[in-house]
Each structure stands twice: as C-alpha cells, then as structure tokens.
Short mmCIF file of C-alpha atoms in Angstrom, two decimals:
data_model
loop_
_atom_site.label_atom_id
_atom_site.label_comp_id
_atom_site.label_asym_id
_atom_site.label_seq_id
_atom_site.Cartn_x
_atom_site.Cartn_y
_atom_site.Cartn_z
CA MET A 1 137.45 127.45 -234.61
CA SER A 2 138.43 128.61 -238.07
CA ASN A 3 135.07 130.32 -238.51
CA TYR A 4 135.56 132.64 -235.50
CA ARG A 5 137.40 135.87 -235.73
CA ASN A 6 139.83 137.02 -233.03
CA GLN A 7 137.83 140.12 -232.32
CA ASP A 8 134.73 138.04 -231.84
CA THR A 9 136.53 135.91 -229.30
CA ALA A 10 137.93 138.93 -227.47
CA SER A 11 134.54 140.60 -227.42
CA TRP A 12 133.00 137.50 -225.95
CA ASP A 13 135.77 137.15 -223.33
CA SER A 14 135.53 140.78 -222.22
CA ARG A 15 131.78 140.52 -221.87
CA ARG A 16 132.15 137.48 -219.59
CA VAL A 17 134.78 139.28 -217.48
CA ARG A 18 132.44 142.25 -216.97
CA GLU A 19 129.80 139.83 -215.77
CA GLY A 20 132.25 138.51 -213.12
CA THR A 21 132.73 135.03 -214.39
CA GLY A 22 134.63 133.26 -216.92
CA SER A 23 132.39 130.31 -217.16
CA PRO A 24 129.38 130.10 -219.40
CA ALA A 25 126.11 131.38 -217.95
CA PRO A 26 123.91 128.63 -216.67
CA GLN A 27 121.07 128.00 -218.96
CA PRO A 28 117.59 127.90 -217.39
CA GLU A 29 116.60 124.36 -216.66
CA HIS A 30 113.35 123.49 -218.29
CA ARG A 31 111.66 120.60 -216.52
CA ARG A 32 109.18 118.70 -218.42
CA ARG A 33 106.04 118.50 -216.34
CA ARG A 34 104.31 115.19 -216.24
CA ARG A 35 100.79 115.71 -217.30
CA ARG A 36 98.27 114.14 -214.94
CA ARG A 37 96.04 111.78 -216.73
CA ARG A 38 92.45 112.62 -216.14
CA VAL A 39 90.20 109.77 -215.11
CA ASN A 40 87.21 109.36 -217.25
CA PRO A 41 84.33 110.22 -214.87
CA PHE A 42 82.02 107.82 -216.67
CA LEU A 43 84.41 104.91 -216.15
CA TYR A 44 84.92 105.85 -212.49
CA ILE A 45 81.19 105.95 -211.80
CA LEU A 46 80.73 102.69 -213.66
CA PHE A 47 83.47 101.04 -211.56
CA VAL A 48 81.90 102.22 -208.29
CA LEU A 49 78.47 100.97 -209.38
CA VAL A 50 79.83 97.56 -210.37
CA VAL A 51 81.71 97.11 -207.07
CA SER A 52 78.66 98.23 -205.07
CA ALA A 53 76.44 95.84 -207.00
CA VAL A 54 78.83 92.93 -206.37
CA LEU A 55 79.05 93.70 -202.64
CA ALA A 56 75.27 94.10 -202.41
CA GLY A 57 74.80 90.81 -204.24
CA VAL A 58 77.23 88.96 -201.96
CA GLY A 59 75.57 90.50 -198.91
CA TRP A 60 72.14 89.42 -200.13
CA LEU A 61 73.38 85.87 -200.70
CA LEU A 62 74.81 85.73 -197.16
CA ILE A 63 71.59 87.13 -195.68
CA ASN A 64 69.57 84.55 -197.61
CA ASP A 65 71.75 81.77 -196.23
CA PHE A 66 71.70 83.11 -192.67
CA CYS A 67 67.91 83.54 -192.65
CA ALA A 68 67.19 80.33 -194.63
CA PHE A 69 65.40 82.18 -197.47
CA ASN A 70 64.57 80.42 -200.73
CA LYS A 71 66.30 77.15 -199.90
CA THR A 72 65.49 73.82 -201.47
CA PRO A 73 63.34 71.87 -198.98
CA VAL A 74 65.54 69.44 -197.07
CA GLU A 75 64.99 67.45 -193.89
CA THR A 76 67.78 65.23 -192.71
CA ALA A 77 69.54 63.78 -189.67
CA VAL A 78 72.93 65.21 -188.73
CA GLU A 79 75.17 63.42 -186.24
CA VAL A 80 77.58 65.35 -184.03
CA THR A 81 80.31 63.26 -182.43
CA SER A 82 82.88 63.96 -179.73
CA ASP A 83 85.48 64.47 -182.48
CA ASP A 84 83.56 67.29 -184.18
CA ASP A 85 84.43 70.95 -183.87
CA LEU A 86 82.71 73.99 -185.37
CA GLY A 87 84.51 73.51 -188.68
CA SER A 88 83.47 69.87 -189.15
CA ILE A 89 79.91 70.66 -188.05
CA ALA A 90 79.76 73.36 -190.72
CA ASP A 91 81.01 70.79 -193.26
CA LYS A 92 78.22 68.39 -192.29
CA LEU A 93 75.55 71.08 -192.52
CA HIS A 94 76.87 72.14 -195.93
CA ASP A 95 76.99 68.56 -197.22
CA ALA A 96 73.40 68.08 -196.01
CA GLY A 97 72.26 71.16 -197.96
CA LEU A 98 71.38 73.15 -194.85
CA VAL A 99 73.94 75.95 -195.24
CA ASN A 100 75.55 77.27 -198.42
CA TYR A 101 78.49 79.17 -196.99
CA LYS A 102 80.49 77.18 -194.46
CA TRP A 103 82.85 80.03 -193.64
CA PHE A 104 79.96 82.35 -192.84
CA PHE A 105 78.33 79.78 -190.56
CA LYS A 106 81.66 79.26 -188.76
CA LEU A 107 82.08 83.02 -188.37
CA PHE A 108 78.63 83.37 -186.84
CA GLY A 109 79.18 80.26 -184.73
CA ARG A 110 82.33 81.72 -183.17
CA VAL A 111 80.54 84.94 -182.30
CA ASP A 112 77.57 82.99 -180.89
CA LYS A 113 79.85 80.54 -178.98
CA ALA A 114 78.04 77.74 -180.82
CA GLU A 115 80.63 75.08 -179.95
CA GLU A 116 79.73 75.46 -176.28
CA LYS A 117 76.02 74.98 -177.03
CA ILE A 118 76.12 72.13 -179.52
CA GLY A 119 76.12 68.68 -177.96
CA ILE A 120 76.91 65.18 -179.10
CA GLY A 121 73.94 63.44 -180.68
CA THR A 122 71.82 62.91 -183.78
CA TYR A 123 69.55 65.81 -184.70
CA THR A 124 66.70 66.14 -187.18
CA LEU A 125 67.25 69.39 -189.05
CA ASN A 126 65.64 71.06 -192.05
CA SER A 127 66.38 73.86 -194.51
CA ASP A 128 63.71 76.14 -193.00
CA MET A 129 66.02 76.60 -189.99
CA ASP A 130 68.18 79.72 -189.95
CA TYR A 131 71.63 79.71 -188.37
CA VAL A 132 70.26 80.44 -184.89
CA ALA A 133 67.64 77.69 -185.18
CA LEU A 134 70.23 75.17 -186.38
CA ILE A 135 72.48 75.85 -183.40
CA THR A 136 69.53 75.75 -181.01
CA ALA A 137 68.31 72.46 -182.48
CA MET A 138 71.73 70.92 -181.83
CA HIS A 139 71.74 72.07 -178.21
CA ASN A 140 72.85 69.62 -175.53
CA SER A 141 69.26 69.08 -174.40
CA SER A 142 67.89 68.51 -177.91
CA GLY A 143 67.80 65.62 -180.30
CA ASN A 144 68.28 61.90 -179.93
CA LEU A 145 71.51 61.58 -177.98
CA THR A 146 73.65 58.76 -179.26
CA ALA A 147 76.44 59.10 -176.71
CA GLU A 148 76.53 57.94 -173.14
CA THR A 149 75.95 60.80 -170.73
CA VAL A 150 76.63 61.31 -167.06
CA ARG A 151 75.11 63.83 -164.66
CA VAL A 152 77.57 65.55 -162.32
CA THR A 153 76.74 67.91 -159.45
CA ILE A 154 79.66 70.14 -158.57
CA PRO A 155 79.38 71.40 -154.98
CA GLU A 156 79.80 75.06 -154.10
CA GLY A 157 83.26 75.82 -152.79
CA TYR A 158 85.07 73.13 -154.79
CA THR A 159 88.48 74.15 -156.09
CA VAL A 160 89.58 73.63 -159.70
CA GLU A 161 91.55 70.55 -158.64
CA GLN A 162 88.55 69.08 -156.82
CA THR A 163 86.27 69.83 -159.76
CA ILE A 164 88.63 68.14 -162.22
CA ALA A 165 88.98 65.11 -159.94
CA LEU A 166 85.19 64.83 -159.71
CA LEU A 167 84.70 65.08 -163.49
CA ALA A 168 87.39 62.45 -164.03
CA SER A 169 85.81 60.09 -161.51
CA LYS A 170 82.54 60.30 -163.47
CA GLY A 171 84.24 59.46 -166.76
CA VAL A 172 83.92 62.86 -168.42
CA ASN A 173 87.60 62.56 -169.34
CA THR A 174 90.87 61.72 -167.67
CA GLU A 175 92.27 63.88 -164.90
CA GLU A 176 95.42 64.42 -166.96
CA ALA A 177 93.51 65.62 -170.04
CA LEU A 178 91.23 67.91 -168.01
CA THR A 179 94.21 69.37 -166.15
CA GLU A 180 96.04 69.99 -169.42
CA ALA A 181 92.99 71.76 -170.87
CA ALA A 182 92.58 73.85 -167.70
CA LYS A 183 96.16 75.07 -168.13
CA GLU A 184 96.50 75.36 -171.91
CA TYR A 185 93.07 75.66 -173.59
CA ASP A 186 92.32 79.04 -175.14
CA PHE A 187 89.03 80.00 -173.50
CA SER A 188 87.04 82.77 -175.17
CA TYR A 189 86.23 84.79 -172.04
CA ASP A 190 87.90 88.04 -171.08
CA PHE A 191 87.88 87.05 -167.40
CA ILE A 192 90.24 84.14 -168.15
CA ASP A 193 93.92 84.96 -168.54
CA ASN A 194 94.93 82.90 -171.57
CA ASN A 195 98.51 84.06 -171.17
CA SER A 196 98.73 82.12 -167.93
CA HIS A 197 99.37 78.40 -167.84
CA GLU A 198 98.54 77.95 -164.19
CA LEU A 199 95.60 75.89 -163.00
CA SER A 200 94.55 78.82 -160.80
CA ARG A 201 93.56 80.89 -163.85
CA LEU A 202 90.20 79.05 -163.78
CA GLU A 203 89.78 79.32 -160.01
CA GLY A 204 86.51 81.00 -159.12
CA TYR A 205 84.95 80.67 -162.58
CA LEU A 206 83.98 76.98 -162.80
CA PHE A 207 80.43 77.58 -161.68
CA PRO A 208 79.13 74.94 -159.24
CA ASP A 209 75.92 73.43 -160.59
CA THR A 210 74.44 70.20 -161.97
CA TYR A 211 75.56 69.34 -165.51
CA ASP A 212 75.04 66.59 -168.06
CA PHE A 213 78.34 65.65 -169.67
CA TYR A 214 79.21 63.12 -172.33
CA VAL A 215 81.45 60.26 -171.32
CA GLY A 216 84.77 60.95 -173.01
CA GLU A 217 83.78 64.54 -173.82
CA LYS A 218 86.52 66.82 -175.07
CA PRO A 219 88.08 68.34 -171.93
CA GLY A 220 88.08 71.90 -173.25
CA SER A 221 84.39 71.62 -174.09
CA ALA A 222 83.54 70.22 -170.65
CA LEU A 223 85.33 73.04 -168.80
CA ASN A 224 83.91 75.58 -171.23
CA ARG A 225 80.42 74.60 -170.18
CA LEU A 226 81.11 75.59 -166.57
CA LEU A 227 82.63 78.89 -167.68
CA TYR A 228 79.65 79.55 -169.93
CA ASN A 229 77.35 79.02 -166.97
CA PHE A 230 79.39 81.45 -164.86
CA SER A 231 79.27 84.03 -167.67
CA GLY A 232 75.49 83.71 -167.82
CA LYS A 233 75.12 84.08 -164.04
CA MET A 234 77.12 87.30 -164.15
CA ASP A 235 74.29 89.08 -165.92
CA GLY A 236 73.90 92.79 -166.60
CA GLU A 237 72.62 93.62 -163.11
CA ARG A 238 75.48 91.85 -161.34
CA MET A 239 78.09 93.30 -163.67
CA GLU A 240 76.70 96.78 -163.05
CA LYS A 241 77.29 96.22 -159.34
CA VAL A 242 80.83 95.04 -160.06
CA GLU A 243 81.50 98.15 -162.11
CA ALA A 244 79.95 100.38 -159.43
CA SER A 245 82.30 98.93 -156.80
CA LYS A 246 85.95 99.86 -156.52
CA TYR A 247 86.89 96.24 -157.16
CA SER A 248 87.51 94.24 -160.34
CA LEU A 249 85.50 91.14 -161.25
CA LYS A 250 88.43 88.96 -160.18
CA GLN A 251 88.56 90.67 -156.78
CA ILE A 252 84.80 90.32 -156.29
CA ILE A 253 84.98 86.61 -157.10
CA THR A 254 87.98 86.28 -154.78
CA ILE A 255 85.96 87.87 -151.97
CA ALA A 256 83.04 85.57 -152.82
CA SER A 257 85.33 82.54 -152.62
CA LEU A 258 86.51 83.61 -149.14
CA ILE A 259 82.89 84.00 -148.07
CA GLU A 260 82.03 80.59 -149.54
CA LYS A 261 84.78 78.84 -147.60
CA GLU A 262 84.21 80.67 -144.33
CA THR A 263 80.53 79.99 -143.75
CA ASP A 264 77.76 77.52 -144.41
CA GLY A 265 75.64 80.21 -146.04
CA THR A 266 73.58 81.49 -143.10
CA ASP A 267 75.63 84.63 -142.43
CA GLN A 268 77.37 85.38 -145.72
CA ALA A 269 76.37 89.05 -145.82
CA ASN A 270 77.91 89.64 -142.36
CA ILE A 271 81.09 87.77 -143.31
CA ALA A 272 81.24 89.98 -146.40
CA SER A 273 80.93 93.08 -144.23
CA VAL A 274 83.89 92.00 -142.08
CA ILE A 275 86.05 91.42 -145.18
CA TYR A 276 85.23 94.82 -146.66
CA ASN A 277 85.63 96.60 -143.31
CA ARG A 278 89.07 95.04 -142.82
CA LEU A 279 90.17 95.81 -146.39
CA ALA A 280 89.30 99.46 -145.78
CA ASP A 281 90.92 99.64 -142.33
CA THR A 282 94.14 101.67 -142.26
CA GLY A 283 94.71 100.97 -138.58
CA SER A 284 91.98 102.74 -136.69
CA HIS A 285 90.33 99.40 -135.87
CA GLY A 286 93.54 97.44 -135.39
CA THR A 287 93.29 95.16 -138.42
CA TYR A 288 95.44 97.14 -140.90
CA GLY A 289 93.92 95.38 -143.90
CA MET A 290 94.83 91.92 -142.58
CA LEU A 291 92.04 89.41 -143.26
CA ASN A 292 93.44 86.52 -141.16
CA ILE A 293 91.29 83.97 -142.99
CA ASP A 294 92.25 80.34 -142.40
CA ALA A 295 90.70 79.07 -145.64
CA ALA A 296 93.12 81.10 -147.76
CA LEU A 297 96.14 79.68 -145.95
CA LEU A 298 94.78 76.17 -146.34
CA TYR A 299 94.48 76.77 -150.10
CA ALA A 300 98.26 77.04 -150.16
CA LEU A 301 98.50 73.90 -147.98
CA PRO A 302 96.25 71.44 -149.84
CA ASP A 303 97.57 68.43 -147.94
CA HIS A 304 97.25 70.05 -144.51
CA GLU A 305 95.44 68.10 -141.82
CA GLY A 306 94.21 69.24 -138.43
CA SER A 307 94.07 72.73 -137.00
CA ILE A 308 96.21 75.59 -138.25
CA THR A 309 99.24 76.14 -136.03
CA ASN A 310 101.32 79.24 -135.32
CA GLU A 311 104.05 77.65 -137.41
CA ASP A 312 101.63 77.39 -140.35
CA LYS A 313 100.91 81.10 -140.02
CA LYS A 314 104.58 81.88 -140.67
CA MET A 315 104.42 80.33 -144.14
CA ASP A 316 105.64 82.75 -146.81
CA SER A 317 102.77 82.64 -149.27
CA LYS A 318 100.56 85.37 -150.70
CA TYR A 319 97.65 83.17 -149.66
CA ASN A 320 98.78 83.50 -146.03
CA LEU A 321 96.50 86.34 -144.98
CA TYR A 322 98.06 86.30 -141.51
CA LYS A 323 101.29 87.50 -143.12
CA TYR A 324 100.09 89.59 -146.09
CA ALA A 325 97.42 92.29 -146.08
CA GLY A 326 94.65 92.48 -148.64
CA LEU A 327 93.22 89.79 -150.87
CA PRO A 328 95.00 86.61 -152.01
CA PRO A 329 96.26 86.62 -155.64
CA THR A 330 93.36 84.49 -156.94
CA PRO A 331 90.05 83.11 -155.71
CA ILE A 332 90.51 80.12 -153.42
CA ALA A 333 87.45 78.17 -154.62
CA ASN A 334 84.52 78.34 -157.00
CA PRO A 335 81.75 80.21 -155.18
CA GLY A 336 78.03 79.71 -155.66
CA ILE A 337 75.63 82.48 -156.60
CA ALA A 338 74.68 83.22 -152.95
CA ALA A 339 78.30 83.94 -152.04
CA ILE A 340 78.73 86.08 -155.17
CA ASP A 341 75.62 88.06 -154.27
CA ALA A 342 76.91 88.50 -150.71
CA ALA A 343 80.16 89.89 -152.11
CA LEU A 344 78.12 92.31 -154.22
CA ASN A 345 75.65 93.15 -151.44
CA PRO A 346 77.46 93.03 -148.08
CA ALA A 347 75.64 93.91 -144.90
CA THR A 348 76.37 97.34 -143.46
CA THR A 349 77.97 96.69 -140.07
CA ASP A 350 80.77 97.81 -137.75
CA TYR A 351 82.06 94.25 -137.46
CA TYR A 352 85.79 93.61 -137.79
CA TYR A 353 86.02 90.21 -136.09
CA TYR A 354 84.16 86.92 -136.01
CA ALA A 355 84.68 83.50 -134.49
CA LEU A 356 82.73 80.26 -134.43
CA GLY A 357 80.79 79.48 -131.29
CA THR A 358 79.90 76.19 -129.69
CA ASP A 359 76.41 76.68 -131.13
CA GLY A 360 77.83 76.32 -134.65
CA ARG A 361 77.23 79.98 -135.48
CA HIS A 362 79.64 82.83 -136.09
CA HIS A 363 79.74 85.50 -133.41
CA PHE A 364 80.69 88.98 -134.63
CA SER A 365 82.56 91.70 -132.74
CA THR A 366 83.31 95.35 -133.37
CA THR A 367 86.46 95.71 -131.26
CA LEU A 368 89.45 93.50 -130.53
CA GLN A 369 88.63 93.57 -126.81
CA GLU A 370 85.13 92.33 -127.48
CA HIS A 371 86.51 89.63 -129.76
CA ASN A 372 89.09 88.50 -127.19
CA ASN A 373 86.42 88.34 -124.50
CA PHE A 374 84.47 85.92 -126.70
CA LEU A 375 87.58 83.80 -127.43
CA ASN A 376 88.19 83.46 -123.70
CA SER A 377 84.61 82.52 -122.95
CA GLY A 378 83.04 79.11 -122.80
CA SER A 379 81.01 79.95 -125.91
CA TYR A 380 84.00 79.90 -128.23
CA GLY A 381 83.92 76.86 -130.47
CA GLY A 382 87.68 76.71 -131.04
#
C-alpha cells in the first residue's frame, strides 16, 4: 500500500462509482479448449482391414468345418446313448476328428432341431460328411442300433394322459417321468406354451401315428418326436389355410379334436360345418354359439361312466359346452390328419344339429323342429 498515492486511490474509487459498482470488474473467463486429437487415417484404415481379415478368416474356417472341406480323411464309429444330448454328441464328433468347432456344430444343431432327429445307436461316420450329412447319418432309422426298441401305434383321438399311459406300458419310460416332461420340458415349438405347467399344454399336438422308440428313452425326447411329427404335418399349405381363417392354430386344432371325438371319420366335414355354423350363430338359428358337444364335457369328467345326465350338464367347467358358448379352452384330444383337414375344409351346409341314428350314422338337421322330430322318431339311436 505504501507505493500507492492517495489521489490514485481516489481516482480509482471514483471511476468505479461512475460505473455503478464498487466491486472489481469481472475479468473475462478464458476457457482452455481441449484440442481434439486427430486419428491417423492410415492407422484407422489399417485397423479396419485387420479386423475384416480376422472376421473373414474365422468365417472361412467355420464354412470349411460346416461343409467338410479339406479335412483329414477319417472314418470311425460313433455311439449315441440315451444319456447323450447335443453337447455330448458334439464332443464325440470333435474327439473323433469329424468336426473342429463344437460350439458351431451345437449352434447349427439347435437351429436344425438335431436332437429330435438323432437316435440311439452306433453309426459309421466319416470326415467327408458335412454337418447336415452327419445329423442325417445319425437319424433314428440309420446305423446299427445298439439299444432295444419298441414300436408304438398311438390311436387318433387319444388324450395326452392316454398317450403317456400307452408309452409307459410299452417301456418307453415311466408314466411319472413322461408326465413330468409333459408339464415341465421346454419344447422348442411356438405352438407349445412353455410358461404353462399343465398337462393340457400338449393336448392336440401329440400327433397320432406309429413310432419306434427306445426302451428307456429320455421322456422329453420321446414326446418331442410326436410334436416334431405334428409340426411336419402342419405344412405350408395347411398353415396358409389356418392363417386365412379367422381362427388361431390352437382353435383349429381344438375344432379338429371335437370332430375327432364326435365321429368315426365318415362325416367329419359335415360335423365341422355344424361346429362352424353354431360358432357363428348369434341367435337366428337358436344355438347362440352353444356347441353342446358331449365329448368336451367328458374330457372334464375322465372317470365318468355311462350316459351323460342332466346333472352332468350343470357342471361348472369351461369344457361343459352345454353351459358355456364357444370352444373349450384347449383341444380335448390329439386329432389325426383327416380331422385336421376337416377343420380346415368344412362342408358348406345349413346344418346346425346332428344326432346318431340306429343305423350308426349321424343325421343332420337345419332347424330345431326338424332335429326334435328326429329325436322323437324310432330312428334316433339314443
């Protein structure tokens, strides 16, 4: 302070007063800008080329393995047991020198549903086989089977419970294990609700056919084979018809199951027409969407014996189509292909009623009066 003169201080103070403030003027804030480092374009291009070359090289190695290019000649026997899954099969193929990249084979196998195609047995394989050929060569019908097999014919119209009981009786696996798999196994089909743990989630999709199973076969694999067959039967043409209808696949299969249980197969298209006509009826024909199908009620009464009574028809169940309009919540059986085709191709009729005659045939009626006349005649089969 000794170096300042009073007049200098006064001059400075008066100048600040004229400026309207007594505090020092804020000094402009100079921010130091961070300079962006420029990437060397040569290094960037080099990095991209190196990464591309690595990816191309890895891709070429995978393609070589998939297509069986340039492999050392190998021919060997590979055994698949009931304990094997896709991972252990890939291990065996790798150990035998037939595939180089186990993870890639497993990835392809999952996409190709290989575990459902590969059967128990001993197979002669060689390194000229690509992934598709290896899976095909280990198909259930190929190779020298080393496990005991059993042939099972599943009748059309069997329920899931009946199907499981039949498989168990033939030694495919125990009823308990098959039931557990039916409820809990994660099936790789979008028509199966894997969030459900009810047995009915498989109802309608265990396709009735003749199968060769292995005695003691893994229960999930055994049931998967039936589902795989169903998936194959629902080919592009049939699925186009499903999509062209106003019904979902589940509803179509439910209708097919009702058809399957209601007739012996001689008049399925007419039965289908009655179901569709009733579903569409808002009251003008007196049915109001009520299907009144006995087989659905009996599905909810598995231990029922004898004829359905009026008391049975009062049962509070969504499968009681005397009480609830529309379709039951699930299929009531596993329909065959004829019933599925009838559901997709119903006859065009004005029928809303049918009843079994003494001649063993269904008699169809357009009106309730006509139907009642038949029920009161000597031709009604009861």
